[in-house]
Amino acid sequence: MIREVLRMGDPRLVQVSRLVETFDTPDLHALIEDMRETMQHLNGAGLAAPQIGVLLRVVIFGVHANPRYPDAEEVPDTVLINPVLDPIGDEIEDGWEGCLSVPGLRGVVPRFRRLRYSGFDARGERIERTVEGFHARVVQHECDHLDGILYPMRIRDFSQFGFTDVLFPGQEVQDD
Ligand code: NI
């Protein structure tokens, strides 16, 4: 079922979400299916459970090759539950981000360039990956939602924050 995505200003978006304690349950699978449908419907790169009002530590993300976005790096479709992020090194990279909870806007956000992340899939199987660049950025953005952090709260240079259609006139930009 396509769910309503909460927008910035909703108090649920700034809460800290709870750990998932039981895996492979009908409720958990139904939540993930709703998140997937909602993300696809809105053409997003990722979605966190609190964005649909469920305060559990569940995120999904994935970016595919798309001729409309020839420069976008691919990210595998992933369900990540109870994630733990460990930055590798201290290299920070600036990059543009958007968010389905902050529609119509984009901003430049500093993120760790490389990190290792771990967590579980819906059945409770462990996931562990070392990633960098856009993949690392997407994971950091989505996992921030679980701690009640929206990307505008990470912006350092507000001269690089604005409306997508003004910043990138005539360009199609991935929503997320
Ligand atoms: Ni977001």
mmCIF file of C-alpha atoms and ligand atoms in Angstrom:
data_model
loop_
_atom_site.group_PDB
_atom_site.id
_atom_site.type_symbol
_atom_site.label_atom_id
_atom_site.label_comp_id
_atom_site.label_asym_id
_atom_site.label_seq_id
_atom_site.Cartn_x
_atom_site.Cartn_y
_atom_site.Cartn_z
ATOM 1 C CA MET A 1 0.000 0.000 0.000
ATOM 2 C CA ILE A 2 1.263 3.468 -0.891
ATOM 3 C CA ARG A 3 1.538 5.454 2.330
ATOM 4 C CA GLU A 4 1.592 9.170 2.994
ATOM 5 C CA VAL A 5 5.128 10.530 3.451
ATOM 6 C CA LEU A 6 5.422 12.903 6.408
ATOM 7 C CA ARG A 7 6.890 16.301 5.634
ATOM 8 C CA MET A 8 9.400 18.353 7.598
ATOM 9 C CA GLY A 9 7.655 19.958 10.548
ATOM 10 C CA ASP A 10 5.908 16.759 11.595
ATOM 11 C CA PRO A 11 7.184 15.941 15.099
ATOM 12 C CA ARG A 12 7.524 12.231 14.251
ATOM 13 C CA LEU A 13 10.379 13.047 11.863
ATOM 14 C CA VAL A 14 12.593 14.326 14.684
ATOM 15 C CA GLN A 15 12.145 11.361 17.042
ATOM 16 C CA VAL A 16 14.666 8.592 17.639
ATOM 17 C CA SER A 17 13.269 5.312 16.280
ATOM 18 C CA ARG A 18 13.267 1.985 18.158
ATOM 19 C CA LEU A 19 15.249 -1.143 17.326
ATOM 20 C CA VAL A 20 13.413 -3.960 15.565
ATOM 21 C CA GLU A 21 13.374 -6.913 17.971
ATOM 22 C CA THR A 22 11.675 -9.648 15.950
ATOM 23 C CA PHE A 23 12.500 -10.472 12.336
ATOM 24 C CA ASP A 24 10.666 -12.296 9.564
ATOM 25 C CA THR A 25 7.208 -11.386 10.868
ATOM 26 C CA PRO A 26 4.159 -10.573 8.696
ATOM 27 C CA ASP A 27 4.106 -7.055 10.176
ATOM 28 C CA LEU A 28 7.736 -6.401 9.278
ATOM 29 C CA HIS A 29 7.321 -7.734 5.732
ATOM 30 C CA ALA A 30 4.157 -5.638 5.283
ATOM 31 C CA LEU A 31 5.970 -2.511 6.495
ATOM 32 C CA ILE A 32 8.812 -3.070 4.023
ATOM 33 C CA GLU A 33 6.380 -3.735 1.161
ATOM 34 C CA ASP A 34 4.571 -0.462 1.920
ATOM 35 C CA MET A 35 7.884 1.393 2.073
ATOM 36 C CA ARG A 36 8.953 -0.096 -1.275
ATOM 37 C CA GLU A 37 5.672 0.819 -2.992
ATOM 38 C CA THR A 38 5.751 4.324 -1.543
ATOM 39 C CA MET A 39 9.368 4.913 -2.564
ATOM 40 C CA GLN A 40 8.772 3.636 -6.102
ATOM 41 C CA HIS A 41 5.593 5.683 -6.463
ATOM 42 C CA LEU A 42 7.502 8.853 -5.560
ATOM 43 C CA ASN A 43 10.612 7.928 -7.577
ATOM 44 C CA GLY A 44 12.795 8.081 -4.474
ATOM 45 C CA ALA A 45 16.299 6.725 -3.918
ATOM 46 C CA GLY A 46 15.561 5.730 -0.339
ATOM 47 C CA LEU A 47 12.995 5.807 2.437
ATOM 48 C CA ALA A 48 13.119 5.380 6.202
ATOM 49 C CA ALA A 49 10.225 3.917 8.227
ATOM 50 C CA PRO A 50 9.696 7.092 10.315
ATOM 51 C CA GLN A 51 8.937 8.944 7.068
ATOM 52 C CA ILE A 52 5.685 6.974 6.918
ATOM 53 C CA GLY A 53 5.134 7.413 10.646
ATOM 54 C CA VAL A 54 6.552 4.072 11.846
ATOM 55 C CA LEU A 55 9.251 4.715 14.447
ATOM 56 C CA LEU A 56 11.324 1.589 13.799
ATOM 57 C CA ARG A 57 14.956 1.371 12.653
ATOM 58 C CA VAL A 58 14.210 0.229 9.104
ATOM 59 C CA VAL A 59 15.474 1.849 5.895
ATOM 60 C CA ILE A 60 15.328 0.875 2.235
ATOM 61 C CA PHE A 61 17.288 2.305 -0.671
ATOM 62 C CA GLY A 62 18.346 1.537 -4.223
ATOM 63 C CA VAL A 63 19.343 3.424 -7.350
ATOM 64 C CA HIS A 64 19.335 1.868 -10.815
ATOM 65 C CA ALA A 65 20.917 2.862 -14.086
ATOM 66 C CA ASN A 66 18.585 5.345 -15.714
ATOM 67 C CA PRO A 67 19.189 7.093 -19.037
ATOM 68 C CA ARG A 68 17.650 10.222 -17.525
ATOM 69 C CA TYR A 69 20.443 10.315 -14.935
ATOM 70 C CA PRO A 70 23.520 9.094 -16.810
ATOM 71 C CA ASP A 71 25.871 10.250 -14.044
ATOM 72 C CA ALA A 72 24.043 8.583 -11.152
ATOM 73 C CA GLU A 73 26.012 5.827 -9.424
ATOM 74 C CA GLU A 74 24.058 2.609 -9.000
ATOM 75 C CA VAL A 75 23.177 1.423 -5.522
ATOM 76 C CA PRO A 76 21.783 -2.104 -4.983
ATOM 77 C CA ASP A 77 18.219 -2.477 -3.694
ATOM 78 C CA THR A 78 18.693 -2.943 0.032
ATOM 79 C CA VAL A 79 16.547 -3.402 3.114
ATOM 80 C CA LEU A 80 18.610 -2.472 6.169
ATOM 81 C CA ILE A 81 17.327 -2.963 9.710
ATOM 82 C CA ASN A 82 18.996 -1.810 12.935
ATOM 83 C CA PRO A 83 21.885 -0.336 10.942
ATOM 84 C CA VAL A 84 25.270 0.503 12.412
ATOM 85 C CA LEU A 85 27.528 2.891 10.463
ATOM 86 C CA ASP A 86 31.296 3.053 10.951
ATOM 87 C CA PRO A 87 33.059 5.765 8.956
ATOM 88 C CA ILE A 88 36.409 4.757 7.431
ATOM 89 C CA GLY A 89 38.879 7.595 7.667
ATOM 90 C CA ASP A 90 37.840 11.178 8.125
ATOM 91 C CA GLU A 91 37.427 12.248 4.517
ATOM 92 C CA ILE A 92 34.315 14.395 4.105
ATOM 93 C CA GLU A 93 32.687 15.034 0.729
ATOM 94 C CA ASP A 94 30.047 17.616 -0.190
ATOM 95 C CA GLY A 95 27.151 16.523 -2.381
ATOM 96 C CA TRP A 96 23.613 17.495 -3.343
ATOM 97 C CA GLU A 97 20.753 15.817 -1.482
ATOM 98 C CA GLY A 98 17.005 15.937 -1.506
ATOM 99 C CA CYS A 99 14.420 14.175 0.626
ATOM 100 C CA LEU A 100 10.841 13.002 0.086
ATOM 101 C CA SER A 101 10.035 14.678 3.425
ATOM 102 C CA VAL A 102 11.435 17.995 2.152
ATOM 103 C CA PRO A 103 9.831 18.085 -1.301
ATOM 104 C CA GLY A 104 11.008 20.464 -3.995
ATOM 105 C CA LEU A 105 14.284 21.424 -2.314
ATOM 106 C CA ARG A 106 17.935 20.412 -2.581
ATOM 107 C CA GLY A 107 20.979 21.240 -0.531
ATOM 108 C CA VAL A 108 24.690 20.494 -0.356
ATOM 109 C CA VAL A 109 25.432 18.233 2.593
ATOM 110 C CA PRO A 110 28.834 17.095 3.923
ATOM 111 C CA ARG A 111 29.072 13.318 4.452
ATOM 112 C CA PHE A 112 31.785 10.781 5.191
ATOM 113 C CA ARG A 113 33.183 9.551 1.883
ATOM 114 C CA ARG A 114 33.776 5.948 2.963
ATOM 115 C CA LEU A 115 32.135 3.775 5.564
ATOM 116 C CA ARG A 116 31.344 0.256 6.622
ATOM 117 C CA TYR A 117 27.742 -0.490 7.457
ATOM 118 C CA SER A 118 26.074 -3.479 8.982
ATOM 119 C CA GLY A 119 22.578 -4.502 9.959
ATOM 120 C CA PHE A 120 19.979 -7.123 9.086
ATOM 121 C CA ASP A 121 17.578 -7.849 6.269
ATOM 122 C CA ALA A 122 13.869 -8.594 6.794
ATOM 123 C CA ARG A 123 14.558 -12.258 7.619
ATOM 124 C CA GLY A 124 17.246 -11.387 10.155
ATOM 125 C CA GLU A 125 20.223 -12.271 7.929
ATOM 126 C CA ARG A 126 23.237 -10.129 8.624
ATOM 127 C CA ILE A 127 24.342 -7.551 6.033
ATOM 128 C CA GLU A 128 27.818 -6.024 6.027
ATOM 129 C CA ARG A 129 29.253 -3.778 3.319
ATOM 130 C CA THR A 130 32.077 -1.332 2.761
ATOM 131 C CA VAL A 131 31.002 1.493 0.451
ATOM 132 C CA GLU A 132 31.965 4.956 -0.701
ATOM 133 C CA GLY A 133 30.699 7.937 -2.633
ATOM 134 C CA PHE A 134 27.018 8.103 -3.505
ATOM 135 C CA HIS A 135 26.185 4.739 -1.907
ATOM 136 C CA ALA A 136 27.766 5.915 1.355
ATOM 137 C CA ARG A 137 25.858 9.200 1.095
ATOM 138 C CA VAL A 138 22.482 7.488 0.603
ATOM 139 C CA VAL A 139 23.046 5.231 3.617
ATOM 140 C CA GLN A 140 24.043 8.153 5.838
ATOM 141 C CA HIS A 141 21.008 10.173 4.714
ATOM 142 C CA GLU A 142 18.554 7.321 5.348
ATOM 143 C CA CYS A 143 20.057 6.269 8.686
ATOM 144 C CA ASP A 144 19.965 9.887 9.887
ATOM 145 C CA HIS A 145 16.162 9.648 9.653
ATOM 146 C CA LEU A 146 16.280 6.946 12.365
ATOM 147 C CA ASP A 147 17.835 9.457 14.746
ATOM 148 C CA GLY A 148 15.420 12.252 13.842
ATOM 149 C CA ILE A 149 17.911 14.114 11.643
ATOM 150 C CA LEU A 150 16.784 15.642 8.342
ATOM 151 C CA TYR A 151 19.429 16.696 5.817
ATOM 152 C CA PRO A 152 18.821 20.473 6.209
ATOM 153 C CA MET A 153 20.040 20.043 9.804
ATOM 154 C CA ARG A 154 23.459 19.013 8.353
ATOM 155 C CA ILE A 155 23.837 21.868 5.856
ATOM 156 C CA ARG A 156 26.813 24.125 6.535
ATOM 157 C CA ASP A 157 26.567 26.469 3.536
ATOM 158 C CA PHE A 158 23.018 27.730 3.157
ATOM 159 C CA SER A 159 23.915 29.532 -0.068
ATOM 160 C CA GLN A 160 23.714 26.008 -1.542
ATOM 161 C CA PHE A 161 20.184 25.221 -0.439
ATOM 162 C CA GLY A 162 17.185 25.993 -2.601
ATOM 163 C CA PHE A 163 14.353 24.935 -4.820
ATOM 164 C CA THR A 164 15.254 22.153 -7.231
ATOM 165 C CA ASP A 165 13.694 23.811 -10.281
ATOM 166 C CA VAL A 166 15.540 27.059 -9.565
ATOM 167 C CA LEU A 167 18.889 25.395 -8.824
ATOM 168 C CA PHE A 168 18.735 23.045 -11.822
ATOM 169 C CA PRO A 169 16.473 24.686 -14.409
ATOM 170 C CA GLY A 170 15.387 22.354 -17.189
ATOM 171 C CA GLN A 171 17.083 19.323 -15.618
ATOM 172 C CA GLU A 172 15.409 16.199 -14.341
ATOM 173 C CA VAL A 173 16.715 15.400 -10.889
ATOM 174 C CA GLN A 174 16.166 12.218 -8.876
ATOM 175 C CA ASP A 175 13.655 12.763 -6.089
ATOM 176 C CA ASP A 176 14.665 11.365 -2.766
HETATM 177 NI NI NI B 1 15.193 11.643 3.401
#
